[in-house]
Amino acid sequence: MKMKIILASKSNIRINLLRNAGVQFTSIGSSYDESIVQAEYMKVEQNLESIKTLVYKLAHEKAQSISKDHEGLVIGCDQVLFFNKKIFLKPKSVQESINQLKDLNGNVHNLVTSTLCIKNEREIWCHIAVQEMKMRKLNDEYIHSYIKSMNDHIFSVLGGYEIEGKGINLFEKIGTDLFTIQGISLLELLMFLRSEGYIK
């Protein structure tokens, strides 16, 4: 009997990564409102450990909200961009996106990603990863041109970039795990699923 797997996300990137790996699963978006917790973290300076706590909490709550109503293994994920003691969320306006890219311009920032599994409302596995990203030096003209080329998609990605698309052009160096950078620690997750008999 095949055990049911649920991804607590409607992210096309996460869905495609998991699907391309041959995992059979259902995607269900979580109703958990992460904005309240995020707002609290934006009020004060943060450090890497507090950001790890944040992404863990968000991933856990998303998966938990699905596990309450659905049987099976629920995969929860969350990601936060951390730079200069503060978190960056998806930009809500063109100006905010410009400001974010100007801040990140020529600097190193971290993408902190949590991937975990919950079954019967109990967490059974968790992996938190930090990826170091270095943006190349960009002039204002390039930043404006890039944002214009992204259209409204700029509002659906952290820091206004996605590494698997045009966003790769913003970088001088990226971290070592492309899957984690894209929002899910896929290799570690597949190892866990294999060890528990969910996949072969």
PDB file of C-alpha atoms in Angstrom:
ATOM      1  CA  MET A   1       0.000   0.000   0.000  1.00  0.00           C
ATOM      2  CA  LYS A   2       1.432   3.358  -1.095  1.00  0.00           C
ATOM      3  CA  MET A   3       1.687   5.949   1.662  1.00  0.00           C
ATOM      4  CA  LYS A   4       0.187   9.355   0.885  1.00  0.00           C
ATOM      5  CA  ILE A   5       2.479  12.374   0.654  1.00  0.00           C
ATOM      6  CA  ILE A   6       1.191  15.955   0.805  1.00  0.00           C
ATOM      7  CA  LEU A   7       3.197  19.077   0.002  1.00  0.00           C
ATOM      8  CA  ALA A   8       1.877  21.971   2.105  1.00  0.00           C
ATOM      9  CA  SER A   9       2.659  24.489  -0.616  1.00  0.00           C
ATOM     10  CA  LYS A  10       1.333  25.828  -3.904  1.00  0.00           C
ATOM     11  CA  SER A  11       4.782  27.012  -4.984  1.00  0.00           C
ATOM     12  CA  ASN A  12       5.269  26.033  -8.631  1.00  0.00           C
ATOM     13  CA  ILE A  13       9.014  25.752  -8.074  1.00  0.00           C
ATOM     14  CA  ARG A  14       8.700  23.323  -5.152  1.00  0.00           C
ATOM     15  CA  ILE A  15       5.975  21.355  -6.927  1.00  0.00           C
ATOM     16  CA  ASN A  16       8.093  20.960 -10.061  1.00  0.00           C
ATOM     17  CA  LEU A  17      11.238  19.973  -8.142  1.00  0.00           C
ATOM     18  CA  LEU A  18       9.393  17.277  -6.209  1.00  0.00           C
ATOM     19  CA  ARG A  19       7.495  16.070  -9.288  1.00  0.00           C
ATOM     20  CA  ASN A  20      10.659  15.948 -11.413  1.00  0.00           C
ATOM     21  CA  ALA A  21      12.247  13.770  -8.729  1.00  0.00           C
ATOM     22  CA  GLY A  22       9.499  11.215  -9.345  1.00  0.00           C
ATOM     23  CA  VAL A  23       7.713  11.678  -6.021  1.00  0.00           C
ATOM     24  CA  GLN A  24       3.952  11.107  -6.126  1.00  0.00           C
ATOM     25  CA  PHE A  25       2.222  13.666  -3.959  1.00  0.00           C
ATOM     26  CA  THR A  26      -0.702  16.035  -3.585  1.00  0.00           C
ATOM     27  CA  SER A  27      -0.212  19.797  -3.261  1.00  0.00           C
ATOM     28  CA  ILE A  28      -2.412  21.625  -0.762  1.00  0.00           C
ATOM     29  CA  GLY A  29      -1.925  25.285   0.105  1.00  0.00           C
ATOM     30  CA  SER A  30      -1.828  26.082   3.813  1.00  0.00           C
ATOM     31  CA  SER A  31      -4.270  28.542   5.354  1.00  0.00           C
ATOM     32  CA  TYR A  32      -1.725  29.552   7.999  1.00  0.00           C
ATOM     33  CA  ASP A  33      -1.214  33.339   8.096  1.00  0.00           C
ATOM     34  CA  GLU A  34       2.545  33.826   8.275  1.00  0.00           C
ATOM     35  CA  SER A  35       2.389  37.632   8.074  1.00  0.00           C
ATOM     36  CA  ILE A  36       1.777  38.071  11.827  1.00  0.00           C
ATOM     37  CA  VAL A  37       4.940  36.181  12.792  1.00  0.00           C
ATOM     38  CA  GLN A  38       6.948  37.816  10.014  1.00  0.00           C
ATOM     39  CA  ALA A  39       5.865  41.268  11.180  1.00  0.00           C
ATOM     40  CA  GLU A  40       7.140  40.553  14.690  1.00  0.00           C
ATOM     41  CA  TYR A  41      10.549  39.553  13.339  1.00  0.00           C
ATOM     42  CA  MET A  42      10.768  42.686  11.190  1.00  0.00           C
ATOM     43  CA  LYS A  43      10.424  44.977  14.205  1.00  0.00           C
ATOM     44  CA  VAL A  44      13.804  44.162  15.743  1.00  0.00           C
ATOM     45  CA  GLU A  45      17.321  43.196  14.692  1.00  0.00           C
ATOM     46  CA  GLN A  46      17.830  39.498  14.017  1.00  0.00           C
ATOM     47  CA  ASN A  47      20.694  37.024  13.952  1.00  0.00           C
ATOM     48  CA  LEU A  48      21.144  33.793  12.040  1.00  0.00           C
ATOM     49  CA  GLU A  49      19.894  31.607  14.908  1.00  0.00           C
ATOM     50  CA  SER A  50      16.698  33.610  15.324  1.00  0.00           C
ATOM     51  CA  ILE A  51      16.081  33.380  11.574  1.00  0.00           C
ATOM     52  CA  LYS A  52      16.485  29.602  11.734  1.00  0.00           C
ATOM     53  CA  THR A  53      13.825  29.601  14.458  1.00  0.00           C
ATOM     54  CA  LEU A  54      11.559  31.722  12.258  1.00  0.00           C
ATOM     55  CA  VAL A  55      11.766  29.503   9.152  1.00  0.00           C
ATOM     56  CA  TYR A  56      11.286  26.406  11.299  1.00  0.00           C
ATOM     57  CA  LYS A  57       8.186  27.861  12.937  1.00  0.00           C
ATOM     58  CA  LEU A  58       6.654  28.931   9.619  1.00  0.00           C
ATOM     59  CA  ALA A  59       7.313  25.586   7.908  1.00  0.00           C
ATOM     60  CA  HIS A  60       5.998  23.710  10.955  1.00  0.00           C
ATOM     61  CA  GLU A  61       2.796  25.728  11.235  1.00  0.00           C
ATOM     62  CA  LYS A  62       2.055  25.381   7.517  1.00  0.00           C
ATOM     63  CA  ALA A  63       2.486  21.604   7.624  1.00  0.00           C
ATOM     64  CA  GLN A  64       0.636  21.282  10.942  1.00  0.00           C
ATOM     65  CA  SER A  65      -2.401  23.128   9.585  1.00  0.00           C
ATOM     66  CA  ILE A  66      -2.661  20.572   6.759  1.00  0.00           C
ATOM     67  CA  SER A  67      -1.937  17.559   8.980  1.00  0.00           C
ATOM     68  CA  LYS A  68      -4.912  18.421  11.218  1.00  0.00           C
ATOM     69  CA  ASP A  69      -7.332  17.723   8.373  1.00  0.00           C
ATOM     70  CA  HIS A  70      -5.487  15.229   6.177  1.00  0.00           C
ATOM     71  CA  GLU A  71      -3.979  11.791   6.696  1.00  0.00           C
ATOM     72  CA  GLY A  72      -0.519  11.077   5.366  1.00  0.00           C
ATOM     73  CA  LEU A  73       2.927  12.592   5.473  1.00  0.00           C
ATOM     74  CA  VAL A  74       2.906  16.382   5.139  1.00  0.00           C
ATOM     75  CA  ILE A  75       5.962  18.246   3.845  1.00  0.00           C
ATOM     76  CA  GLY A  76       6.315  21.831   5.054  1.00  0.00           C
ATOM     77  CA  CYS A  77       8.795  24.372   3.692  1.00  0.00           C
ATOM     78  CA  ASP A  78       9.685  27.962   4.298  1.00  0.00           C
ATOM     79  CA  GLN A  79      12.479  30.325   3.321  1.00  0.00           C
ATOM     80  CA  VAL A  80      13.681  33.715   4.526  1.00  0.00           C
ATOM     81  CA  LEU A  81      16.258  36.057   3.046  1.00  0.00           C
ATOM     82  CA  PHE A  82      18.524  37.392   5.808  1.00  0.00           C
ATOM     83  CA  PHE A  83      20.787  40.401   5.355  1.00  0.00           C
ATOM     84  CA  ASN A  84      22.268  43.052   7.632  1.00  0.00           C
ATOM     85  CA  LYS A  85      20.410  41.809  10.751  1.00  0.00           C
ATOM     86  CA  LYS A  86      16.983  41.947   9.094  1.00  0.00           C
ATOM     87  CA  ILE A  87      14.689  39.800   6.975  1.00  0.00           C
ATOM     88  CA  PHE A  88      13.619  40.531   3.420  1.00  0.00           C
ATOM     89  CA  LEU A  89      10.180  39.363   2.266  1.00  0.00           C
ATOM     90  CA  LYS A  90       8.628  39.323  -1.183  1.00  0.00           C
ATOM     91  CA  PRO A  91       8.488  42.959  -2.373  1.00  0.00           C
ATOM     92  CA  LYS A  92       5.043  44.529  -2.362  1.00  0.00           C
ATOM     93  CA  SER A  93       5.880  47.333  -4.812  1.00  0.00           C
ATOM     94  CA  VAL A  94       8.360  48.212  -7.547  1.00  0.00           C
ATOM     95  CA  GLN A  95      10.012  50.734  -5.233  1.00  0.00           C
ATOM     96  CA  GLU A  96      10.431  48.147  -2.484  1.00  0.00           C
ATOM     97  CA  SER A  97      12.022  45.781  -4.997  1.00  0.00           C
ATOM     98  CA  ILE A  98      14.409  48.541  -6.120  1.00  0.00           C
ATOM     99  CA  ASN A  99      15.332  49.239  -2.495  1.00  0.00           C
ATOM    100  CA  GLN A 100      15.933  45.549  -1.774  1.00  0.00           C
ATOM    101  CA  LEU A 101      18.212  45.057  -4.773  1.00  0.00           C
ATOM    102  CA  LYS A 102      20.133  48.237  -3.947  1.00  0.00           C
ATOM    103  CA  ASP A 103      20.687  46.917  -0.406  1.00  0.00           C
ATOM    104  CA  LEU A 104      21.791  43.485  -1.610  1.00  0.00           C
ATOM    105  CA  ASN A 105      23.863  44.953  -4.449  1.00  0.00           C
ATOM    106  CA  GLY A 106      27.510  43.807  -4.215  1.00  0.00           C
ATOM    107  CA  ASN A 107      26.908  42.192  -0.819  1.00  0.00           C
ATOM    108  CA  VAL A 108      26.608  38.713   0.687  1.00  0.00           C
ATOM    109  CA  HIS A 109      23.244  37.602   2.072  1.00  0.00           C
ATOM    110  CA  ASN A 110      21.847  34.311   3.370  1.00  0.00           C
ATOM    111  CA  LEU A 111      18.885  32.254   2.258  1.00  0.00           C
ATOM    112  CA  VAL A 112      17.661  30.234   5.240  1.00  0.00           C
ATOM    113  CA  THR A 113      15.424  27.293   4.328  1.00  0.00           C
ATOM    114  CA  SER A 114      13.462  24.878   6.490  1.00  0.00           C
ATOM    115  CA  THR A 115      12.125  21.578   5.142  1.00  0.00           C
ATOM    116  CA  LEU A 116      10.256  19.256   7.508  1.00  0.00           C
ATOM    117  CA  CYS A 117       7.759  16.411   7.657  1.00  0.00           C
ATOM    118  CA  ILE A 118       4.749  15.990   9.918  1.00  0.00           C
ATOM    119  CA  LYS A 119       2.565  12.892  10.278  1.00  0.00           C
ATOM    120  CA  ASN A 120      -0.553  12.715  12.434  1.00  0.00           C
ATOM    121  CA  GLU A 121       0.245  16.243  13.688  1.00  0.00           C
ATOM    122  CA  ARG A 122       3.661  15.132  14.945  1.00  0.00           C
ATOM    123  CA  GLU A 123       6.955  16.265  13.477  1.00  0.00           C
ATOM    124  CA  ILE A 124       9.121  13.329  12.408  1.00  0.00           C
ATOM    125  CA  TRP A 125      11.905  15.011  10.426  1.00  0.00           C
ATOM    126  CA  CYS A 126      13.408  18.467   9.938  1.00  0.00           C
ATOM    127  CA  HIS A 127      16.306  19.993   8.031  1.00  0.00           C
ATOM    128  CA  ILE A 128      17.377  23.638   8.169  1.00  0.00           C
ATOM    129  CA  ALA A 129      19.949  24.906   5.675  1.00  0.00           C
ATOM    130  CA  VAL A 130      21.766  28.196   5.147  1.00  0.00           C
ATOM    131  CA  GLN A 131      23.006  29.189   1.703  1.00  0.00           C
ATOM    132  CA  GLU A 132      25.395  32.100   1.196  1.00  0.00           C
ATOM    133  CA  MET A 133      24.670  34.264  -1.838  1.00  0.00           C
ATOM    134  CA  LYS A 134      26.862  37.056  -3.227  1.00  0.00           C
ATOM    135  CA  MET A 135      25.241  39.553  -5.547  1.00  0.00           C
ATOM    136  CA  ARG A 136      27.459  41.220  -8.128  1.00  0.00           C
ATOM    137  CA  LYS A 137      27.819  44.980  -8.382  1.00  0.00           C
ATOM    138  CA  LEU A 138      24.800  46.343 -10.238  1.00  0.00           C
ATOM    139  CA  ASN A 139      24.230  49.882 -11.464  1.00  0.00           C
ATOM    140  CA  ASP A 140      20.863  51.609 -11.116  1.00  0.00           C
ATOM    141  CA  GLU A 141      20.108  51.275 -14.819  1.00  0.00           C
ATOM    142  CA  TYR A 142      20.542  47.501 -14.680  1.00  0.00           C
ATOM    143  CA  ILE A 143      18.408  47.182 -11.533  1.00  0.00           C
ATOM    144  CA  HIS A 144      15.539  49.135 -13.121  1.00  0.00           C
ATOM    145  CA  SER A 145      15.832  47.181 -16.375  1.00  0.00           C
ATOM    146  CA  TYR A 146      15.848  43.854 -14.539  1.00  0.00           C
ATOM    147  CA  ILE A 147      12.788  44.724 -12.443  1.00  0.00           C
ATOM    148  CA  LYS A 148      10.905  45.887 -15.541  1.00  0.00           C
ATOM    149  CA  SER A 149      11.720  42.600 -17.326  1.00  0.00           C
ATOM    150  CA  MET A 150      10.303  40.602 -14.400  1.00  0.00           C
ATOM    151  CA  ASN A 151       6.899  42.331 -14.615  1.00  0.00           C
ATOM    152  CA  ASP A 152       4.507  41.344 -11.803  1.00  0.00           C
ATOM    153  CA  HIS A 153       6.520  38.179 -11.137  1.00  0.00           C
ATOM    154  CA  ILE A 154       8.896  40.369  -9.131  1.00  0.00           C
ATOM    155  CA  PHE A 155       6.299  40.366  -6.324  1.00  0.00           C
ATOM    156  CA  SER A 156       6.186  36.585  -5.932  1.00  0.00           C
ATOM    157  CA  VAL A 157       9.851  35.861  -5.169  1.00  0.00           C
ATOM    158  CA  LEU A 158      12.091  36.666  -2.193  1.00  0.00           C
ATOM    159  CA  GLY A 159      14.361  39.615  -2.813  1.00  0.00           C
ATOM    160  CA  GLY A 160      12.754  40.034  -6.219  1.00  0.00           C
ATOM    161  CA  TYR A 161      14.809  37.261  -7.804  1.00  0.00           C
ATOM    162  CA  GLU A 162      14.532  33.589  -8.658  1.00  0.00           C
ATOM    163  CA  ILE A 163      17.752  31.746  -9.253  1.00  0.00           C
ATOM    164  CA  GLU A 164      16.328  29.409 -11.906  1.00  0.00           C
ATOM    165  CA  GLY A 165      15.347  32.370 -14.108  1.00  0.00           C
ATOM    166  CA  LYS A 166      16.724  35.813 -14.921  1.00  0.00           C
ATOM    167  CA  GLY A 167      17.707  36.239 -11.275  1.00  0.00           C
ATOM    168  CA  ILE A 168      20.865  34.190 -11.818  1.00  0.00           C
ATOM    169  CA  ASN A 169      22.272  37.201 -13.698  1.00  0.00           C
ATOM    170  CA  LEU A 170      22.316  39.201 -10.460  1.00  0.00           C
ATOM    171  CA  PHE A 171      24.915  36.965  -8.837  1.00  0.00           C
ATOM    172  CA  GLU A 172      28.663  36.661  -8.622  1.00  0.00           C
ATOM    173  CA  LYS A 173      28.500  33.527  -6.458  1.00  0.00           C
ATOM    174  CA  ILE A 174      25.724  31.349  -5.084  1.00  0.00           C
ATOM    175  CA  GLY A 175      25.540  28.663  -2.396  1.00  0.00           C
ATOM    176  CA  THR A 176      26.333  24.995  -2.846  1.00  0.00           C
ATOM    177  CA  ASP A 177      22.789  23.534  -2.938  1.00  0.00           C
ATOM    178  CA  LEU A 178      20.653  24.760  -5.826  1.00  0.00           C
ATOM    179  CA  PHE A 179      17.550  22.930  -4.567  1.00  0.00           C
ATOM    180  CA  THR A 180      17.726  24.594  -1.149  1.00  0.00           C
ATOM    181  CA  ILE A 181      18.240  27.962  -2.828  1.00  0.00           C
ATOM    182  CA  GLN A 182      15.024  27.301  -4.746  1.00  0.00           C
ATOM    183  CA  GLY A 183      13.136  26.702  -1.505  1.00  0.00           C
ATOM    184  CA  ILE A 184      13.288  23.007  -0.606  1.00  0.00           C
ATOM    185  CA  SER A 185      16.187  20.857   0.639  1.00  0.00           C
ATOM    186  CA  LEU A 186      15.369  18.162  -1.878  1.00  0.00           C
ATOM    187  CA  LEU A 187      18.349  15.815  -1.517  1.00  0.00           C
ATOM    188  CA  GLU A 188      17.945  15.563   2.262  1.00  0.00           C
ATOM    189  CA  LEU A 189      14.164  15.170   1.916  1.00  0.00           C
ATOM    190  CA  LEU A 190      14.517  12.363  -0.627  1.00  0.00           C
ATOM    191  CA  MET A 191      16.962  10.557   1.667  1.00  0.00           C
ATOM    192  CA  PHE A 192      14.426  10.726   4.492  1.00  0.00           C
ATOM    193  CA  LEU A 193      11.525   9.585   2.298  1.00  0.00           C
ATOM    194  CA  ARG A 194      13.647   6.686   1.061  1.00  0.00           C
ATOM    195  CA  SER A 195      14.687   5.654   4.571  1.00  0.00           C
ATOM    196  CA  GLU A 196      11.042   5.574   5.692  1.00  0.00           C
ATOM    197  CA  GLY A 197       9.846   3.599   2.670  1.00  0.00           C
ATOM    198  CA  TYR A 198       7.825   6.395   1.060  1.00  0.00           C
ATOM    199  CA  ILE A 199       9.884   6.162  -2.135  1.00  0.00           C
ATOM    200  CA  LYS A 200      12.398   3.667  -3.517  1.00  0.00           C
TER     201      LYS A 200
END
